[in-house]
Amino acid sequence: MAMQKTLKKYFKLSGITLHSGEISNIKVNPAPANTGILFKRTDLKVPHIESLINAKIENVVNSELCTKLSNKYGHAVSTIEHLMSAFHGLEIDNAIIEVDKAELPILDGSSLEYVLEIERVGINNLQTPRKIINITRPIILRNNDSYIKVTPANSMTINYTIVYDHKLINEQNFIFDLDSKCSYRNIISNSRTFGFKDEVEFLKDKGLIAGGSLENAIVLDNDGIMNQSVLRHDDEFVRHKVLDFIGDIYLIGHRVSGNFEIFKGGHRLTHELIKSIMSDRSNWKYDDDKASLEELTFSTLNHKKELSASL
Ligand SMILES: [Zn+2]
């Protein structure tokens, strides 16, 4: 049985935030087993308990441009999806993130800096087993021509397709097995967020991406990309969508076993899927559920009977 993990030591990062354009300073700390991923707003003059924001689906609000969490006291932290993705990708179950703004830094628009810092400080195995959520039946959600679907499986696989009317994208598909030895670090973590010139100018004018620049996003115009740097992968766009999905799905609060198929998805659709999964207890079970142990014992007994019958 796999054990829960945390960091060996803390690390700090600072940088501009995408939406508010402020400098945000974070300190990512190790945490005991069963803490989960917990944010603490250090800039608020409120009692400790009110400054804590759990990275769980029940705290997700307003998920159009990023993933934002808010606790029951109304204290929020946003643009958490890339850090969540690094935690999920590197199997960090527990961490406490101190942050002095209402938003995390955007860094280079990918999760690479988080991954490098986690690798630098190291990962610590805790003495408590990890609980994994196993999907027990198919669930599909549709929104116009977009859909997201999950079916039962022994590990987490992601099959993501995006479609954009742009010569560098058109249709891109990427399949990734999060639980195999193929590396989140090398395959997913350096893929940057992206936007289209018209949309970026519109959001800039509205003050919604005050910190956005060619340093932290790929920007596409009719000719190609406006950045000086080249693409890190030809299919960097769909890989970034996989990166976001890995971060967003972790808001379920555990690792999940299931095959996920996403067509033209986004933050909101992933959040809605988590809510659908959790809305009915028969949609999922823990891998160590008493019920599943009984099922296992039962099937082993049957298997033994079949074996002895065939002998
Ligand atoms: Zn993203």
PDB file of N, CA, C and O in Angstrom, residues 232-275:
ATOM      1  N   ARG A 232       7.870  24.806 -26.722  1.00  0.00           N
ATOM      2  CA  ARG A 232       8.643  23.770 -26.023  1.00  0.00           C
ATOM      3  C   ARG A 232       8.284  22.377 -26.541  1.00  0.00           C
ATOM      4  O   ARG A 232       9.054  21.437 -26.381  1.00  0.00           O
ATOM      5  N   HIS A 233       7.072  22.243 -27.095  1.00  0.00           N
ATOM      6  CA  HIS A 233       6.619  21.014 -27.775  1.00  0.00           C
ATOM      7  C   HIS A 233       5.679  21.491 -28.885  1.00  0.00           C
ATOM      8  O   HIS A 233       4.979  22.482 -28.700  1.00  0.00           O
ATOM      9  N   ASP A 234       5.601  20.774 -30.003  1.00  0.00           N
ATOM     10  CA  ASP A 234       4.646  21.144 -31.050  1.00  0.00           C
ATOM     11  C   ASP A 234       3.221  21.148 -30.510  1.00  0.00           C
ATOM     12  O   ASP A 234       2.374  21.918 -30.954  1.00  0.00           O
ATOM     13  N   ASP A 235       2.965  20.237 -29.577  1.00  0.00           N
ATOM     14  CA  ASP A 235       1.622  20.133 -29.000  1.00  0.00           C
ATOM     15  C   ASP A 235       1.601  20.678 -27.562  1.00  0.00           C
ATOM     16  O   ASP A 235       0.878  20.182 -26.709  1.00  0.00           O
ATOM     17  N   GLU A 236       2.386  21.749 -27.338  1.00  0.00           N
ATOM     18  CA  GLU A 236       2.442  22.369 -26.004  1.00  0.00           C
ATOM     19  C   GLU A 236       1.043  22.800 -25.528  1.00  0.00           C
ATOM     20  O   GLU A 236       0.757  22.763 -24.323  1.00  0.00           O
ATOM     21  N   PHE A 237       0.165  23.180 -26.472  1.00  0.00           N
ATOM     22  CA  PHE A 237      -1.165  23.689 -26.116  1.00  0.00           C
ATOM     23  C   PHE A 237      -1.994  22.616 -25.406  1.00  0.00           C
ATOM     24  O   PHE A 237      -2.521  22.843 -24.324  1.00  0.00           O
ATOM     25  N   VAL A 238      -2.084  21.447 -26.026  1.00  0.00           N
ATOM     26  CA  VAL A 238      -2.896  20.391 -25.400  1.00  0.00           C
ATOM     27  C   VAL A 238      -2.201  19.851 -24.145  1.00  0.00           C
ATOM     28  O   VAL A 238      -2.857  19.489 -23.167  1.00  0.00           O
ATOM     29  N   ARG A 239      -0.876  19.845 -24.155  1.00  0.00           N
ATOM     30  CA  ARG A 239      -0.164  19.392 -22.940  1.00  0.00           C
ATOM     31  C   ARG A 239      -0.472  20.325 -21.772  1.00  0.00           C
ATOM     32  O   ARG A 239      -0.578  19.883 -20.626  1.00  0.00           O
ATOM     33  N   HIS A 240      -0.598  21.647 -22.045  1.00  0.00           N
ATOM     34  CA  HIS A 240      -0.948  22.546 -20.948  1.00  0.00           C
ATOM     35  C   HIS A 240      -2.349  22.256 -20.423  1.00  0.00           C
ATOM     36  O   HIS A 240      -2.605  22.353 -19.216  1.00  0.00           O
ATOM     37  N   LYS A 241      -3.270  21.892 -21.320  1.00  0.00           N
ATOM     38  CA  LYS A 241      -4.620  21.553 -20.870  1.00  0.00           C
ATOM     39  C   LYS A 241      -4.584  20.308 -19.976  1.00  0.00           C
ATOM     40  O   LYS A 241      -5.340  20.206 -19.015  1.00  0.00           O
ATOM     41  N   VAL A 242      -3.699  19.364 -20.297  1.00  0.00           N
ATOM     42  CA  VAL A 242      -3.532  18.175 -19.445  1.00  0.00           C
ATOM     43  C   VAL A 242      -2.969  18.611 -18.085  1.00  0.00           C
ATOM     44  O   VAL A 242      -3.416  18.152 -17.035  1.00  0.00           O
ATOM     45  N   LEU A 243      -1.996  19.529 -18.103  1.00  0.00           N
ATOM     46  CA  LEU A 243      -1.405  20.067 -16.866  1.00  0.00           C
ATOM     47  C   LEU A 243      -2.498  20.681 -15.979  1.00  0.00           C
ATOM     48  O   LEU A 243      -2.580  20.389 -14.776  1.00  0.00           O
ATOM     49  N   ASP A 244      -3.349  21.526 -16.588  1.00  0.00           N
ATOM     50  CA  ASP A 244      -4.454  22.143 -15.834  1.00  0.00           C
ATOM     51  C   ASP A 244      -5.388  21.077 -15.272  1.00  0.00           C
ATOM     52  O   ASP A 244      -5.825  21.161 -14.119  1.00  0.00           O
ATOM     53  N   PHE A 245      -5.714  20.090 -16.114  1.00  0.00           N
ATOM     54  CA  PHE A 245      -6.645  19.042 -15.668  1.00  0.00           C
ATOM     55  C   PHE A 245      -6.080  18.293 -14.461  1.00  0.00           C
ATOM     56  O   PHE A 245      -6.797  18.016 -13.498  1.00  0.00           O
ATOM     57  N   ILE A 246      -4.781  17.980 -14.506  1.00  0.00           N
ATOM     58  CA  ILE A 246      -4.134  17.245 -13.400  1.00  0.00           C
ATOM     59  C   ILE A 246      -4.227  18.065 -12.106  1.00  0.00           C
ATOM     60  O   ILE A 246      -4.438  17.519 -11.022  1.00  0.00           O
ATOM     61  N   GLY A 247      -4.110  19.394 -12.217  1.00  0.00           N
ATOM     62  CA  GLY A 247      -4.262  20.264 -11.052  1.00  0.00           C
ATOM     63  C   GLY A 247      -5.693  20.343 -10.567  1.00  0.00           C
ATOM     64  O   GLY A 247      -5.974  20.200  -9.377  1.00  0.00           O
ATOM     65  N   ASP A 248      -6.624  20.541 -11.492  1.00  0.00           N
ATOM     66  CA  ASP A 248      -8.031  20.716 -11.115  1.00  0.00           C
ATOM     67  C   ASP A 248      -8.640  19.440 -10.529  1.00  0.00           C
ATOM     68  O   ASP A 248      -9.386  19.501  -9.557  1.00  0.00           O
ATOM     69  N   ILE A 249      -8.328  18.297 -11.117  1.00  0.00           N
ATOM     70  CA  ILE A 249      -8.958  17.054 -10.648  1.00  0.00           C
ATOM     71  C   ILE A 249      -8.480  16.709  -9.232  1.00  0.00           C
ATOM     72  O   ILE A 249      -9.181  16.031  -8.480  1.00  0.00           O
ATOM     73  N   TYR A 250      -7.306  17.235  -8.840  1.00  0.00           N
ATOM     74  CA  TYR A 250      -6.772  16.955  -7.490  1.00  0.00           C
ATOM     75  C   TYR A 250      -7.621  17.622  -6.407  1.00  0.00           C
ATOM     76  O   TYR A 250      -7.505  17.277  -5.229  1.00  0.00           O
ATOM     77  N   LEU A 251      -8.504  18.537  -6.803  1.00  0.00           N
ATOM     78  CA  LEU A 251      -9.413  19.182  -5.843  1.00  0.00           C
ATOM     79  C   LEU A 251     -10.447  18.203  -5.307  1.00  0.00           C
ATOM     80  O   LEU A 251     -11.192  18.522  -4.386  1.00  0.00           O
ATOM     81  N   ILE A 252     -10.480  16.996  -5.841  1.00  0.00           N
ATOM     82  CA  ILE A 252     -11.332  15.941  -5.281  1.00  0.00           C
ATOM     83  C   ILE A 252     -10.797  15.541  -3.897  1.00  0.00           C
ATOM     84  O   ILE A 252     -11.519  15.000  -3.084  1.00  0.00           O
ATOM     85  N   GLY A 253      -9.520  15.861  -3.628  1.00  0.00           N
ATOM     86  CA  GLY A 253      -8.950  15.653  -2.297  1.00  0.00           C
ATOM     87  C   GLY A 253      -8.081  14.414  -2.159  1.00  0.00           C
ATOM     88  O   GLY A 253      -7.498  14.184  -1.097  1.00  0.00           O
ATOM     89  N   HIS A 254      -8.008  13.614  -3.203  1.00  0.00           N
ATOM     90  CA  HIS A 254      -7.207  12.371  -3.189  1.00  0.00           C
ATOM     91  C   HIS A 254      -6.723  12.102  -4.612  1.00  0.00           C
ATOM     92  O   HIS A 254      -7.207  12.709  -5.560  1.00  0.00           O
ATOM     93  N   ARG A 255      -5.843  11.120  -4.756  1.00  0.00           N
ATOM     94  CA  ARG A 255      -5.560  10.601  -6.091  1.00  0.00           C
ATOM     95  C   ARG A 255      -6.776   9.776  -6.526  1.00  0.00           C
ATOM     96  O   ARG A 255      -7.520   9.259  -5.690  1.00  0.00           O
ATOM     97  N   VAL A 256      -6.989   9.681  -7.823  1.00  0.00           N
ATOM     98  CA  VAL A 256      -8.185   9.010  -8.360  1.00  0.00           C
ATOM     99  C   VAL A 256      -7.757   7.965  -9.382  1.00  0.00           C
ATOM    100  O   VAL A 256      -6.887   8.239 -10.213  1.00  0.00           O
ATOM    101  N   SER A 257      -8.388   6.794  -9.320  1.00  0.00           N
ATOM    102  CA  SER A 257      -8.216   5.818 -10.397  1.00  0.00           C
ATOM    103  C   SER A 257      -9.412   5.901 -11.323  1.00  0.00           C
ATOM    104  O   SER A 257     -10.554   5.706 -10.891  1.00  0.00           O
ATOM    105  N   GLY A 258      -9.158   6.198 -12.594  1.00  0.00           N
ATOM    106  CA  GLY A 258     -10.228   6.299 -13.594  1.00  0.00           C
ATOM    107  C   GLY A 258      -9.644   6.712 -14.926  1.00  0.00           C
ATOM    108  O   GLY A 258      -8.571   7.321 -14.972  1.00  0.00           O
ATOM    109  N   ASN A 259     -10.329   6.350 -16.011  1.00  0.00           N
ATOM    110  CA  ASN A 259      -9.951   6.845 -17.346  1.00  0.00           C
ATOM    111  C   ASN A 259     -10.738   8.112 -17.613  1.00  0.00           C
ATOM    112  O   ASN A 259     -11.969   8.078 -17.642  1.00  0.00           O
ATOM    113  N   PHE A 260     -10.033   9.206 -17.837  1.00  0.00           N
ATOM    114  CA  PHE A 260     -10.709  10.476 -18.110  1.00  0.00           C
ATOM    115  C   PHE A 260     -10.547  10.825 -19.586  1.00  0.00           C
ATOM    116  O   PHE A 260      -9.424  10.800 -20.102  1.00  0.00           O
ATOM    117  N   GLU A 261     -11.670  11.129 -20.232  1.00  0.00           N
ATOM    118  CA  GLU A 261     -11.629  11.549 -21.635  1.00  0.00           C
ATOM    119  C   GLU A 261     -12.248  12.940 -21.702  1.00  0.00           C
ATOM    120  O   GLU A 261     -13.379  13.140 -21.240  1.00  0.00           O
ATOM    121  N   ILE A 262     -11.494  13.894 -22.235  1.00  0.00           N
ATOM    122  CA  ILE A 262     -11.955  15.283 -22.232  1.00  0.00           C
ATOM    123  C   ILE A 262     -11.877  15.823 -23.653  1.00  0.00           C
ATOM    124  O   ILE A 262     -10.828  15.737 -24.302  1.00  0.00           O
ATOM    125  N   PHE A 263     -12.986  16.392 -24.119  1.00  0.00           N
ATOM    126  CA  PHE A 263     -13.032  16.994 -25.449  1.00  0.00           C
ATOM    127  C   PHE A 263     -13.390  18.464 -25.277  1.00  0.00           C
ATOM    128  O   PHE A 263     -14.465  18.790 -24.794  1.00  0.00           O
ATOM    129  N   LYS A 264     -12.457  19.355 -25.655  1.00  0.00           N
ATOM    130  CA  LYS A 264     -12.664  20.803 -25.538  1.00  0.00           C
ATOM    131  C   LYS A 264     -13.088  21.204 -24.115  1.00  0.00           C
ATOM    132  O   LYS A 264     -14.069  21.932 -23.934  1.00  0.00           O
ATOM    133  N   GLY A 265     -12.352  20.723 -23.123  1.00  0.00           N
ATOM    134  CA  GLY A 265     -12.729  20.973 -21.731  1.00  0.00           C
ATOM    135  C   GLY A 265     -12.153  22.269 -21.191  1.00  0.00           C
ATOM    136  O   GLY A 265     -11.612  23.095 -21.932  1.00  0.00           O
ATOM    137  N   GLY A 266     -12.275  22.436 -19.891  1.00  0.00           N
ATOM    138  CA  GLY A 266     -11.747  23.619 -19.222  1.00  0.00           C
ATOM    139  C   GLY A 266     -11.938  23.453 -17.730  1.00  0.00           C
ATOM    140  O   GLY A 266     -12.469  22.438 -17.264  1.00  0.00           O
ATOM    141  N   HIS A 267     -11.491  24.477 -16.966  1.00  0.00           N
ATOM    142  CA  HIS A 267     -11.565  24.391 -15.503  1.00  0.00           C
ATOM    143  C   HIS A 267     -12.982  24.049 -15.027  1.00  0.00           C
ATOM    144  O   HIS A 267     -13.178  23.158 -14.218  1.00  0.00           O
ATOM    145  N   ARG A 268     -13.968  24.786 -15.561  1.00  0.00           N
ATOM    146  CA  ARG A 268     -15.329  24.634 -15.051  1.00  0.00           C
ATOM    147  C   ARG A 268     -15.868  23.215 -15.255  1.00  0.00           C
ATOM    148  O   ARG A 268     -16.468  22.634 -14.346  1.00  0.00           O
ATOM    149  N   LEU A 269     -15.616  22.651 -16.444  1.00  0.00           N
ATOM    150  CA  LEU A 269     -16.136  21.311 -16.738  1.00  0.00           C
ATOM    151  C   LEU A 269     -15.509  20.278 -15.793  1.00  0.00           C
ATOM    152  O   LEU A 269     -16.190  19.363 -15.314  1.00  0.00           O
ATOM    153  N   THR A 270     -14.203  20.430 -15.509  1.00  0.00           N
ATOM    154  CA  THR A 270     -13.540  19.505 -14.577  1.00  0.00           C
ATOM    155  C   THR A 270     -14.146  19.640 -13.178  1.00  0.00           C
ATOM    156  O   THR A 270     -14.421  18.638 -12.510  1.00  0.00           O
ATOM    157  N   HIS A 271     -14.370  20.882 -12.733  1.00  0.00           N
ATOM    158  CA  HIS A 271     -14.973  21.090 -11.408  1.00  0.00           C
ATOM    159  C   HIS A 271     -16.372  20.475 -11.340  1.00  0.00           C
ATOM    160  O   HIS A 271     -16.739  19.846 -10.337  1.00  0.00           O
ATOM    161  N   GLU A 272     -17.147  20.644 -12.426  1.00  0.00           N
ATOM    162  CA  GLU A 272     -18.506  20.077 -12.444  1.00  0.00           C
ATOM    163  C   GLU A 272     -18.460  18.552 -12.389  1.00  0.00           C
ATOM    164  O   GLU A 272     -19.292  17.921 -11.747  1.00  0.00           O
ATOM    165  N   LEU A 273     -17.453  17.962 -13.044  1.00  0.00           N
ATOM    166  CA  LEU A 273     -17.327  16.499 -13.000  1.00  0.00           C
ATOM    167  C   LEU A 273     -17.032  16.033 -11.573  1.00  0.00           C
ATOM    168  O   LEU A 273     -17.605  15.047 -11.105  1.00  0.00           O
ATOM    169  N   ILE A 274     -16.127  16.746 -10.881  1.00  0.00           N
ATOM    170  CA  ILE A 274     -15.816  16.355  -9.496  1.00  0.00           C
ATOM    171  C   ILE A 274     -17.096  16.405  -8.654  1.00  0.00           C
ATOM    172  O   ILE A 274     -17.390  15.485  -7.889  1.00  0.00           O
ATOM    173  N   LYS A 275     -17.883  17.481  -8.830  1.00  0.00           N
ATOM    174  CA  LYS A 275     -19.128  17.592  -8.058  1.00  0.00           C
ATOM    175  C   LYS A 275     -20.067  16.431  -8.372  1.00  0.00           C
ATOM    176  O   LYS A 275     -20.703  15.875  -7.477  1.00  0.00           O
TER     177      LYS A 275
END
